[in-house]
XYZ file of C-alpha atoms in Angstrom:
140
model
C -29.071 -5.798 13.182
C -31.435 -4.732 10.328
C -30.956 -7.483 7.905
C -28.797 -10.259 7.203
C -28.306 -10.513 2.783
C -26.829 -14.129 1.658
C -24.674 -13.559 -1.154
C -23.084 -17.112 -1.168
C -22.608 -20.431 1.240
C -20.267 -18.620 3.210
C -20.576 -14.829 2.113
C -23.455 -12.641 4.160
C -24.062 -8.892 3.778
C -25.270 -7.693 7.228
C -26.588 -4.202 7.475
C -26.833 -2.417 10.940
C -27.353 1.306 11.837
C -26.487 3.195 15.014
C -25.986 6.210 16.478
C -22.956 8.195 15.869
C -22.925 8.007 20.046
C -22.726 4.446 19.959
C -20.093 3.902 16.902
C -17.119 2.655 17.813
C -15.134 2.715 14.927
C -12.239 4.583 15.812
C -12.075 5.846 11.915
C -10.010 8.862 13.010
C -6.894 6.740 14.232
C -6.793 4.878 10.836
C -6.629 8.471 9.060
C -3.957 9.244 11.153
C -2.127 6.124 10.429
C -2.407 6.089 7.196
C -1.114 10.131 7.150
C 2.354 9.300 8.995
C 2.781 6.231 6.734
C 2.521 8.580 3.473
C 4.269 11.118 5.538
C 7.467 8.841 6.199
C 6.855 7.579 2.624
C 6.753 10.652 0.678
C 9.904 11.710 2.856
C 12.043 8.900 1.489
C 10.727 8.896 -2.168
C 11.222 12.978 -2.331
C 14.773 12.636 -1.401
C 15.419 9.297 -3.731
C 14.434 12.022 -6.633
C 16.706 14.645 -5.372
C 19.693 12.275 -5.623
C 18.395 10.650 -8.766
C 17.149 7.342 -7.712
C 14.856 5.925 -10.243
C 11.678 4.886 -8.351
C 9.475 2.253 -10.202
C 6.837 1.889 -7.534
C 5.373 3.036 -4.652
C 2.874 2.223 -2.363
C 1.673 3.331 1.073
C 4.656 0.929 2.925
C 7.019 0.061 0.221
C 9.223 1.597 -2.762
C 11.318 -0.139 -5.503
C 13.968 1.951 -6.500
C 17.421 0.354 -8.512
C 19.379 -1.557 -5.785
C 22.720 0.139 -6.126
C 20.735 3.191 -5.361
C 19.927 1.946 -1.586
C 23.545 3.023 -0.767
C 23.038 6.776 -1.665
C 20.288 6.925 -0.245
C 20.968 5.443 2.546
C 23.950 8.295 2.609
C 21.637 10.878 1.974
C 18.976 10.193 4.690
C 21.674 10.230 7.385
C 22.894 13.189 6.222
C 19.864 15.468 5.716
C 18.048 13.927 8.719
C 20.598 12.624 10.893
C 18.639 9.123 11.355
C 19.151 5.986 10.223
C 16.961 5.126 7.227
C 17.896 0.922 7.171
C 16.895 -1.001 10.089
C 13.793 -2.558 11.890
C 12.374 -0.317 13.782
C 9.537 1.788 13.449
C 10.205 4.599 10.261
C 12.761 2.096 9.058
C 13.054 0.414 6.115
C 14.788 -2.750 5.110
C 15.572 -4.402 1.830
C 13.142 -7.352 0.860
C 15.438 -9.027 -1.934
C 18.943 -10.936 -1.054
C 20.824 -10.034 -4.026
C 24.500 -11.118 -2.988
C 24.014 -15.405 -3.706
C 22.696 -13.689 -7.387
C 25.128 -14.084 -10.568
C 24.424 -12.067 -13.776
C 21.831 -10.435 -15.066
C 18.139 -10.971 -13.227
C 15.369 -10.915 -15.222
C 11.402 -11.590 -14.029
C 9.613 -14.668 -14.598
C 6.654 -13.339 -14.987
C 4.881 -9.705 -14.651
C 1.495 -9.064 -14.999
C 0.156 -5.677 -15.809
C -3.511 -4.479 -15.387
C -4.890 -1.770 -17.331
C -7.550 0.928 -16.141
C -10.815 -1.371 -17.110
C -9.021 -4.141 -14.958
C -7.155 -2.073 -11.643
C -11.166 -0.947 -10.455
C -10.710 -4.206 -7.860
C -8.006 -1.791 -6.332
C -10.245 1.033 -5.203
C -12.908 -0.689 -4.134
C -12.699 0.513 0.073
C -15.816 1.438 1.254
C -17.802 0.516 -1.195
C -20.841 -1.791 -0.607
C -20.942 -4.873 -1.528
C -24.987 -4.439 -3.111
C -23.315 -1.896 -5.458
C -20.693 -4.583 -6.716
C -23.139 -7.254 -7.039
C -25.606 -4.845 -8.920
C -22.266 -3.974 -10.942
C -21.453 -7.712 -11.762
C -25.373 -8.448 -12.586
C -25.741 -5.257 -14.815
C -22.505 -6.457 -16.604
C -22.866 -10.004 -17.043
């Protein structure tokens, strides 16, 4: 360890180099995570555009697309790739909200919307922490 940075009671920076030889952060298995989770994802959303399924949102392990829309695509999965797209198994996907007990229209309590000044907190991966307190210091 090279040095040890308090930032608050129970917030430290420590800072450490070594050798690429000695690193054993398998980085490489993340990447290819994270590539067969975009892959399966970009597989499902492509197809809910060619049958017309509105997507609203998308991220790296879920979609919202309109619920009577889950049928067809469901439909469409099975038929272009002869697998099952609902389920729980690995490459499966599963609906998160149990609409049946619902009656009439369903609106949101609440939403919350961030614009561009406010969404930086989202990309902030491998960044270092001095360059967000020098950020925040600079700022305030």
């Amino acid at each position: 360890m090279i040095s040890r940075t308090p930032i608050t009671d129970d917030l430290a920076l420590f800072e450490e180099h070594k050798a690429l030889s000695e690193h054993f952060s398998p980085a490489h298995l993340g990447v290819q995570v994270l590539d067969s989770s975009k892959h399966i994802m970009n597989t499902v959303m492509c197809l809910a555009e060619d049958i017309v399924a509105k997507t609203w949102y998308q991220d790296t392990d879920s979609m919202h697309i309109d619920y009577d829309a889950v049928s067809r695509l469901e439909d469409a999965f099975r038929q272009k790739y002869n697998k099952e797209l609902i389920g729980k198994q690995m490459g499966q996907f599963h609906v998160d909200f149990d609409l049946k007990r619902s009656e009439g229209n369903i609106y949101a309590k609440e939403s919350i919307f961030l614009d561009v000044k406010a969404s930086h907190q989202s990309f902030l991966k491998m960044i270092p922490t001095t360059n967000i307190w020098n950020s925040i210091t600079v700022r305030n």
